[in-house]
PDB file of C-alpha atoms in Angstrom:
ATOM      1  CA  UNK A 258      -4.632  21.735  -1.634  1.00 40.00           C
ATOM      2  CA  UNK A 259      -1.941  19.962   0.334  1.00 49.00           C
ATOM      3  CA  UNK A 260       1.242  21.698   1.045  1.00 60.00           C
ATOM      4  CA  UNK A 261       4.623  20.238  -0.469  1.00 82.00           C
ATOM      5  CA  UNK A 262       6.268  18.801   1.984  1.00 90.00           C
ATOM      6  CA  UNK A 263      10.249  18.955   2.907  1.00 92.00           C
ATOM      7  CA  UNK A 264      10.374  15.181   2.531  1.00 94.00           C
ATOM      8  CA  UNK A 265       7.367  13.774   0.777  1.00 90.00           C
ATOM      9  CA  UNK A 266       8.312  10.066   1.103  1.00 91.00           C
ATOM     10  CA  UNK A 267       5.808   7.896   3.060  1.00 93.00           C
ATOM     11  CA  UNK A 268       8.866   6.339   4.255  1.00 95.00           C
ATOM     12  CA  UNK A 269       9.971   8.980   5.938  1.00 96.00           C
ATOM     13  CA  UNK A 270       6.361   9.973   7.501  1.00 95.00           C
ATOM     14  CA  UNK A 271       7.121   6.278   9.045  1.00 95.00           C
ATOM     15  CA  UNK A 272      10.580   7.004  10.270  1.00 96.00           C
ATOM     16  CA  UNK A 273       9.372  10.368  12.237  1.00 97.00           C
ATOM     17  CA  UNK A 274       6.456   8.001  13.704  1.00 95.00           C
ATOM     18  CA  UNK A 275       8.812   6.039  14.938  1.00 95.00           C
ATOM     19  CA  UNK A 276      10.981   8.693  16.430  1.00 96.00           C
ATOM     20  CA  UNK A 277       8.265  10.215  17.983  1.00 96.00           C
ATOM     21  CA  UNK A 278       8.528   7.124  20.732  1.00 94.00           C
ATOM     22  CA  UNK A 279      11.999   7.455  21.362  1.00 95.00           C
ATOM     23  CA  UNK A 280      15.323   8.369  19.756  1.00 96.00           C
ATOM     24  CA  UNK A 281      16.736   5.884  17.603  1.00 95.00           C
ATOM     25  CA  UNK A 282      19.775   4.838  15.043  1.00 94.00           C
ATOM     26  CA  UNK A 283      18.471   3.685  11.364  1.00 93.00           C
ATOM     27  CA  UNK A 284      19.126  -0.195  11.933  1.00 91.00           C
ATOM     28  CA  UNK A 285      16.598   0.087  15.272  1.00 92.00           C
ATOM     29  CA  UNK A 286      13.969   2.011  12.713  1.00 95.00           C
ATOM     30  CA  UNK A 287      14.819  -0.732  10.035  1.00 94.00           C
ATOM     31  CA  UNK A 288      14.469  -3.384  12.966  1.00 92.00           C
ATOM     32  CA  UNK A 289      10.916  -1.714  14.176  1.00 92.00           C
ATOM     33  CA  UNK A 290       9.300  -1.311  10.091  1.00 92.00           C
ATOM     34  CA  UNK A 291      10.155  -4.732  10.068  1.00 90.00           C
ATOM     35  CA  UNK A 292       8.680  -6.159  13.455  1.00 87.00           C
ATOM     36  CA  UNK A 293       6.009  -4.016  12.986  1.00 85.00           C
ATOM     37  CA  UNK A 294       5.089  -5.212   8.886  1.00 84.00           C
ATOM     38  CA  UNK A 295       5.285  -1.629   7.769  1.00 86.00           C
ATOM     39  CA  UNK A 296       6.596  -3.478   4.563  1.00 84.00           C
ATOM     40  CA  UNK A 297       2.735  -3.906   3.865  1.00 85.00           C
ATOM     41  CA  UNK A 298       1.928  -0.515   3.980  1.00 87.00           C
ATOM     42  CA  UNK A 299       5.396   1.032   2.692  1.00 90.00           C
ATOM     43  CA  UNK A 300       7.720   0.061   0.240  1.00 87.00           C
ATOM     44  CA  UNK A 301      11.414   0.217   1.379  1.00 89.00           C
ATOM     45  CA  UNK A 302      14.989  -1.042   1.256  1.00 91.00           C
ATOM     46  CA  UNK A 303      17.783  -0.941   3.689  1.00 89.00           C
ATOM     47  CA  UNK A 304      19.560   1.915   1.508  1.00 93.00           C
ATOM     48  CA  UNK A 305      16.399   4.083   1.389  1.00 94.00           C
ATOM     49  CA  UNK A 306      15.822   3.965   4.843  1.00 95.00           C
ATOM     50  CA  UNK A 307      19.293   5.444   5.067  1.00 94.00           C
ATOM     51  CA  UNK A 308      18.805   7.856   2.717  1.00 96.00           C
ATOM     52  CA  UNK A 309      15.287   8.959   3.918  1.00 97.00           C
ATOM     53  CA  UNK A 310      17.199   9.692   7.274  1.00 97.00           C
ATOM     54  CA  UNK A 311      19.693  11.906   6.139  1.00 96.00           C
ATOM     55  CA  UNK A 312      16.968  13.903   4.201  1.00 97.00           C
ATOM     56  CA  UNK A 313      15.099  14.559   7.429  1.00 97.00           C
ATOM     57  CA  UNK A 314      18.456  15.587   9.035  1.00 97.00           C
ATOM     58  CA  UNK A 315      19.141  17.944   6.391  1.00 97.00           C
ATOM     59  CA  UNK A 316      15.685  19.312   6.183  1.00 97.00           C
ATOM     60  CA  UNK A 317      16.108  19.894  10.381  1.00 97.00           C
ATOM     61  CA  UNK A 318      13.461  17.593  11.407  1.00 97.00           C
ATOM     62  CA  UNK A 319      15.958  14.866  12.779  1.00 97.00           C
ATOM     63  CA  UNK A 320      18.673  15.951  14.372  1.00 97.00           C
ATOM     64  CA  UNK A 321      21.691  13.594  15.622  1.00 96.00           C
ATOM     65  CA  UNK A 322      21.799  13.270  19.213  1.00 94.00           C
ATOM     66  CA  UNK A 323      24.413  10.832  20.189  1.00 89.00           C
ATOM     67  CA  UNK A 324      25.818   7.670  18.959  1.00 83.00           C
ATOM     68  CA  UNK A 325      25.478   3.912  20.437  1.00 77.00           C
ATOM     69  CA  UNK A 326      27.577   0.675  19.995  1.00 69.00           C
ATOM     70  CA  UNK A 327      26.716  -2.482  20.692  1.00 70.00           C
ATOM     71  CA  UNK A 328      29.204  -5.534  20.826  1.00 61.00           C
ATOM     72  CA  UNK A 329      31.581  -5.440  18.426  1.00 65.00           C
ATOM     73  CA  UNK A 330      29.334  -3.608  15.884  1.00 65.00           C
ATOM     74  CA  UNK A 331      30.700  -0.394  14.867  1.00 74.00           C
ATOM     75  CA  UNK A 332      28.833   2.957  16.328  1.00 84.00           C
ATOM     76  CA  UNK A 333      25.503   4.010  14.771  1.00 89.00           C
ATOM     77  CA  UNK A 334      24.225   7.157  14.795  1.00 94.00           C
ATOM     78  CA  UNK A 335      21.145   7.985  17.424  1.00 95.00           C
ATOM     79  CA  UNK A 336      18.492  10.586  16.126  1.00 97.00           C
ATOM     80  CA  UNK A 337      15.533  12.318  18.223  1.00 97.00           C
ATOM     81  CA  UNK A 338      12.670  13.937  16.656  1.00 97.00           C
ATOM     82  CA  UNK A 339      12.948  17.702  16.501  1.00 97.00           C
ATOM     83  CA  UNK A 340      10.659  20.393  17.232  1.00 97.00           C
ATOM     84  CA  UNK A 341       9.861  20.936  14.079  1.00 97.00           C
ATOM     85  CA  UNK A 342       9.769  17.257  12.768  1.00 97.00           C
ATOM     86  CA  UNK A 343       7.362  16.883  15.921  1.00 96.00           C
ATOM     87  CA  UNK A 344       4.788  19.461  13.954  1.00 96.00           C
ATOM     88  CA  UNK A 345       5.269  17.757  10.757  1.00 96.00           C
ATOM     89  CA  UNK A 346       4.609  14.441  11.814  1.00 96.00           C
ATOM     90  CA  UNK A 347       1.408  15.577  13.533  1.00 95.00           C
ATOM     91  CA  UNK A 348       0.069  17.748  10.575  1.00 95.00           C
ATOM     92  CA  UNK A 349       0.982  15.076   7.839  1.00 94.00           C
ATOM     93  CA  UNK A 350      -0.669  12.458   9.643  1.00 93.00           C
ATOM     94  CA  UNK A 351      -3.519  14.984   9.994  1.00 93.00           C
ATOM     95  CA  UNK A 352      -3.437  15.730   6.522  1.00 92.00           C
ATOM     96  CA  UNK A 353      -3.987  11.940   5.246  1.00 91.00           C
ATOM     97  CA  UNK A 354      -6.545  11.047   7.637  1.00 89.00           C
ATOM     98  CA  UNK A 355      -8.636  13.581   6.554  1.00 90.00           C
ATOM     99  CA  UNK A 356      -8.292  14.419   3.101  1.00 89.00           C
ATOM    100  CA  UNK A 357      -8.962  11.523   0.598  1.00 86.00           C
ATOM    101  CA  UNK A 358      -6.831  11.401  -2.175  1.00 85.00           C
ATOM    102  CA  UNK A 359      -6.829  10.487  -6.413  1.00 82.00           C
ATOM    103  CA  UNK A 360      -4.666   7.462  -7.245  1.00 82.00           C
ATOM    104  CA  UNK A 361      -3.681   5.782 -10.103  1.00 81.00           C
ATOM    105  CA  UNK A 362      -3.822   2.074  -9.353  1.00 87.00           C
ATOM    106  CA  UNK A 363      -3.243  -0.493 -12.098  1.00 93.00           C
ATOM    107  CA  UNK A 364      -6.552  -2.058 -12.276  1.00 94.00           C
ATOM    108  CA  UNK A 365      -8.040   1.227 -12.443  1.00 93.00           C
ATOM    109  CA  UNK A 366      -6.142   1.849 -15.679  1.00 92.00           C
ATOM    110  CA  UNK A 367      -6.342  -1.271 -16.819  1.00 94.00           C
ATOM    111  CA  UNK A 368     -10.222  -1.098 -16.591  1.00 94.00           C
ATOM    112  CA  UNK A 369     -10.074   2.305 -18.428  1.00 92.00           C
ATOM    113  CA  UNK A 370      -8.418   0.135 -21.198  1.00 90.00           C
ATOM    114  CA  UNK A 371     -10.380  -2.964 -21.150  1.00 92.00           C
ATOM    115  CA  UNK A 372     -11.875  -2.908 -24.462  1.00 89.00           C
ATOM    116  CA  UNK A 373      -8.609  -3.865 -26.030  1.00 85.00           C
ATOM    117  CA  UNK A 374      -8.980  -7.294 -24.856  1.00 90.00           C
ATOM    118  CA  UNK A 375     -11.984 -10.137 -26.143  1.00 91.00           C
ATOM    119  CA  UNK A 376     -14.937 -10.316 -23.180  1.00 93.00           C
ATOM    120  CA  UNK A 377     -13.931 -13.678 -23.097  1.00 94.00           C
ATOM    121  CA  UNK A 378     -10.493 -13.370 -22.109  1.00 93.00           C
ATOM    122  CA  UNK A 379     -11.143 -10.754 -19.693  1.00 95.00           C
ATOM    123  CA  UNK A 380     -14.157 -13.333 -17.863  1.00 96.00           C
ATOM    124  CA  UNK A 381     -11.246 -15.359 -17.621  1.00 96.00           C
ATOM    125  CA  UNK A 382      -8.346 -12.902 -16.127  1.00 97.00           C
ATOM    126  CA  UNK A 383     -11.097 -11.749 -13.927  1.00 97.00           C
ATOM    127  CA  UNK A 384     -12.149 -15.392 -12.668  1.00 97.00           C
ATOM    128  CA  UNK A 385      -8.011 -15.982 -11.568  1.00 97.00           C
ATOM    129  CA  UNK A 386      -8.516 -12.320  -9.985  1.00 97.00           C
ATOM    130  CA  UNK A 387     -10.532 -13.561  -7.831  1.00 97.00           C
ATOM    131  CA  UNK A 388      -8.801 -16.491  -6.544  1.00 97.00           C
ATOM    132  CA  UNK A 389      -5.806 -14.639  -5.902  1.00 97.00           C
ATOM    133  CA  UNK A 390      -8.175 -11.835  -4.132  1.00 97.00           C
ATOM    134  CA  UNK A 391      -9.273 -14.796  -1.834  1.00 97.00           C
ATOM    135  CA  UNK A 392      -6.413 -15.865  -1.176  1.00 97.00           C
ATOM    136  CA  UNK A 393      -5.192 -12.294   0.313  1.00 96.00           C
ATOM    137  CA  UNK A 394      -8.220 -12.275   2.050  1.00 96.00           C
ATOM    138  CA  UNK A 395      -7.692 -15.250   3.883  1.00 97.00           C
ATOM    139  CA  UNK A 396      -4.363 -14.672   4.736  1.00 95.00           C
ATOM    140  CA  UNK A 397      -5.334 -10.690   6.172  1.00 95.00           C
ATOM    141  CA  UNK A 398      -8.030 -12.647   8.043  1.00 96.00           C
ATOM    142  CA  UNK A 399      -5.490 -15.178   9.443  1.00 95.00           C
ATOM    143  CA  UNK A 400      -3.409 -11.747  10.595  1.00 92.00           C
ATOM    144  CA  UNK A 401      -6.149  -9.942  12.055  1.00 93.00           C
ATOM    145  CA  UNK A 402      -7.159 -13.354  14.426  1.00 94.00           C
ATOM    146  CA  UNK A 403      -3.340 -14.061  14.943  1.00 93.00           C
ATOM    147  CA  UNK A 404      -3.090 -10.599  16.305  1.00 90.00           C
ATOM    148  CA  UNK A 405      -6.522 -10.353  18.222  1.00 92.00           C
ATOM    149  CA  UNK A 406      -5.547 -13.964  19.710  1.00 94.00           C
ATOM    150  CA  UNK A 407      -2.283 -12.991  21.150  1.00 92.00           C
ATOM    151  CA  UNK A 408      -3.655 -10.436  23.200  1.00 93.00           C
ATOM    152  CA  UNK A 409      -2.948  -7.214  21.552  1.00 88.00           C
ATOM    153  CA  UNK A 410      -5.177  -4.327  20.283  1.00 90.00           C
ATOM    154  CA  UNK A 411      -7.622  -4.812  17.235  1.00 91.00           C
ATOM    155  CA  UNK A 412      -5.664  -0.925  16.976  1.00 91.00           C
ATOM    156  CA  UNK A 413      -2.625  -2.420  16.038  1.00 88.00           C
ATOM    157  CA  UNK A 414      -4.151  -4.169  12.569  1.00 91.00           C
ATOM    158  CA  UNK A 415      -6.366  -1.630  12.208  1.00 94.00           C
ATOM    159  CA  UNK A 416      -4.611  -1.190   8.417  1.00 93.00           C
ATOM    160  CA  UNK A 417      -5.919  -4.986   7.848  1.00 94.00           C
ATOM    161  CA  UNK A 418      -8.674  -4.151   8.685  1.00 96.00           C
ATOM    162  CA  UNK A 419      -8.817  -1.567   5.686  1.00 95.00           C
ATOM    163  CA  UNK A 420      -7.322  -3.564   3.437  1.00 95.00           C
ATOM    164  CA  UNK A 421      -9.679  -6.383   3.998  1.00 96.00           C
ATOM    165  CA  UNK A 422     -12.896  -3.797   3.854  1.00 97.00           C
ATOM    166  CA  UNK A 423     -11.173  -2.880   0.147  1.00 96.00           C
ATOM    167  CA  UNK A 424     -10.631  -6.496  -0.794  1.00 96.00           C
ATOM    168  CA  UNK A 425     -13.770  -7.097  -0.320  1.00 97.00           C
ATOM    169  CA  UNK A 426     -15.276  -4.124  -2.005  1.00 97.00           C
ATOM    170  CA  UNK A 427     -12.881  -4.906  -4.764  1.00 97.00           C
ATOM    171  CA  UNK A 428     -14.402  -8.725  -4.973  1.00 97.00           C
ATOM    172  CA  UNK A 429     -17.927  -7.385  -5.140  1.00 98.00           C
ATOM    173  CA  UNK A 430     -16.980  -5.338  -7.925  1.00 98.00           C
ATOM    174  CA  UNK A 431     -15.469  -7.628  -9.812  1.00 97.00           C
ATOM    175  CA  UNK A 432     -18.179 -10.416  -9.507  1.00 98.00           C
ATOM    176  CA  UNK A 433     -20.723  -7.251 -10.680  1.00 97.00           C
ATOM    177  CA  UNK A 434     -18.508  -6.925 -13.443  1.00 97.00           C
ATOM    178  CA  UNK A 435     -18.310 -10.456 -14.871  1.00 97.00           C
ATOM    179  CA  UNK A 436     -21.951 -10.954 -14.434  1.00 96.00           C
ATOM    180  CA  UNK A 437     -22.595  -7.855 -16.297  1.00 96.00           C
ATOM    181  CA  UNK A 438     -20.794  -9.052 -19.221  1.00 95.00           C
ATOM    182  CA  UNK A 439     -21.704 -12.772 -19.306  1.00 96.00           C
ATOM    183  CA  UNK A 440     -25.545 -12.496 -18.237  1.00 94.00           C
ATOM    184  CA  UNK A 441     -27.346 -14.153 -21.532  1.00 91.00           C
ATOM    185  CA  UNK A 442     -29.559 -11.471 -21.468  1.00 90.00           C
ATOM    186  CA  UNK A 443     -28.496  -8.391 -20.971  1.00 91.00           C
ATOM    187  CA  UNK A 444     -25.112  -9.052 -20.909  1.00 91.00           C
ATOM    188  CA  UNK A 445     -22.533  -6.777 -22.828  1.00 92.00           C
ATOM    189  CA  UNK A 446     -20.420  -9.592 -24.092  1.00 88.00           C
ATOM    190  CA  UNK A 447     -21.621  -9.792 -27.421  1.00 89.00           C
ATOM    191  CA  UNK A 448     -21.652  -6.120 -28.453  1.00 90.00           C
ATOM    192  CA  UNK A 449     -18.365  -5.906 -27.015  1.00 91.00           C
ATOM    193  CA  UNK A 450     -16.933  -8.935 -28.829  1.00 88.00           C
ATOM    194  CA  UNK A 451     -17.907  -7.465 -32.259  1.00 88.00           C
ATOM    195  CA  UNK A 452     -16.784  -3.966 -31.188  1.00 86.00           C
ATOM    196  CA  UNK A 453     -12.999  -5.967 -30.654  1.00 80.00           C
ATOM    197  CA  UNK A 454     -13.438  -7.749 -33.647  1.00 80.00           C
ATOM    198  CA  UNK A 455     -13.648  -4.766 -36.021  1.00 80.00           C
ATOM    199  CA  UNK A 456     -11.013  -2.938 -33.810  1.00 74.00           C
ATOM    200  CA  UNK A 457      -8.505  -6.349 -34.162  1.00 67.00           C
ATOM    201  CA  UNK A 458      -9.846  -8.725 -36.849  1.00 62.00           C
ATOM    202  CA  UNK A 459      -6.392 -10.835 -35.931  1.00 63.00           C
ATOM    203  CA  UNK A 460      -7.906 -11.188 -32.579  1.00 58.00           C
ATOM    204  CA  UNK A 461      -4.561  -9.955 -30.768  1.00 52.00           C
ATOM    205  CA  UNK A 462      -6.018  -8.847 -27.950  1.00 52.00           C
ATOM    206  CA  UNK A 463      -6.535 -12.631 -27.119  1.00 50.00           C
ATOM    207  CA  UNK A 464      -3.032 -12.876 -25.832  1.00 47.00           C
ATOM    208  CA  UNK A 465      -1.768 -12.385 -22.627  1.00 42.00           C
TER     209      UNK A 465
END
């Protein structure tokens, strides 16, 4: 079972990444998620940023080591990776390479719930799911050739890469799916449309 950690924000797994290069001040780690589109991968603000610092710094695996001032911009604060921070960076990392985890992703509720809605109208919210799905594809794709094409690693989009392999996963699914409800023969869209209409004669799961 994985151990709790001190600061269990992916955010902050980033941040100690980050530091493991070289020390830095929190608007050079804000400048780096950004240049690097870490907002993909991890949802953050300016002020959590901040605040994910000062929990590593109070959990003793930042530590301040200086300050630095640039222009006429007031002084930031510099912080290096500690000792410790150095071993939790390496066994967290280990941690979610190698042990898959449960989520709890929308769709995958939303599919546990399904029946609630007309076959019908689900075909149809599926239908605009894909589109939208290949529309994220192409633009990953567009990434991952951007990247490749400007010389630098295939390493460096390797989380595209991922992504895409999902998308597309998710797109066969969801193609199985709509097939297996609207095939004329053995189809499920007809049991299931009486099953919703003696759940909600008034037809309410329609909307949406």
């Amino acid at each position: 079972m994985a151990e709790k950690r001190k600061v269990g924000n992916l955010l902050a797994l980033a941040v100690l990444s980050y530091l493991s290069r070289r020390p830095m001040h929190p608007y050079e780690l804000g400048r780096t998620l950004r240049e690097h589109g870490d907002a993909r991968s991890i949802k953050y603000t300016h002020g959590s940023l901040y605040m994910v610092v000062g929990q590593l710094a109070r959990a003793g695996l930042i530590a301040e080591v200086g300050t630095s001032r640039q222009g006429q911009l007031p002084e930031r604060t510099v912080y290096e990776l500690t000792d410790e921070g150095r071993r939790e960076l390496a066994d967290w990392l280990s941690e979610l390479v190698e042990q898959p985890r449960h989520e709890y992703p929308g769709f995958v509720a939303a599919l546990s719930l399904i029946g609630a809605l007309r076959p019908d109208r689900v075909v149809e919210l599926l239908r605009r799911r894909l589109d939208r799905l290949a529309e994220q594809r192409a633009e990953i794709t567009a990434l991952i050739e951007d990247t490749v094409a400007a010389g630098l690693p295939e390493l460096f989009v390797v989380e595209e890469e991922y992504r895409l392999a999902l998308l597309e996963a998710e797109v066969a699914f969801v193609e199985r799916f709509v097939r297996r409800v609207t095939d004329p023969e053995t189809g499920w869209g007809r049991a299931w449309a009486r099953a919703h209409a003696a759940w909600d004669p008034d037809g309410g799961g329609q909307q949406g």
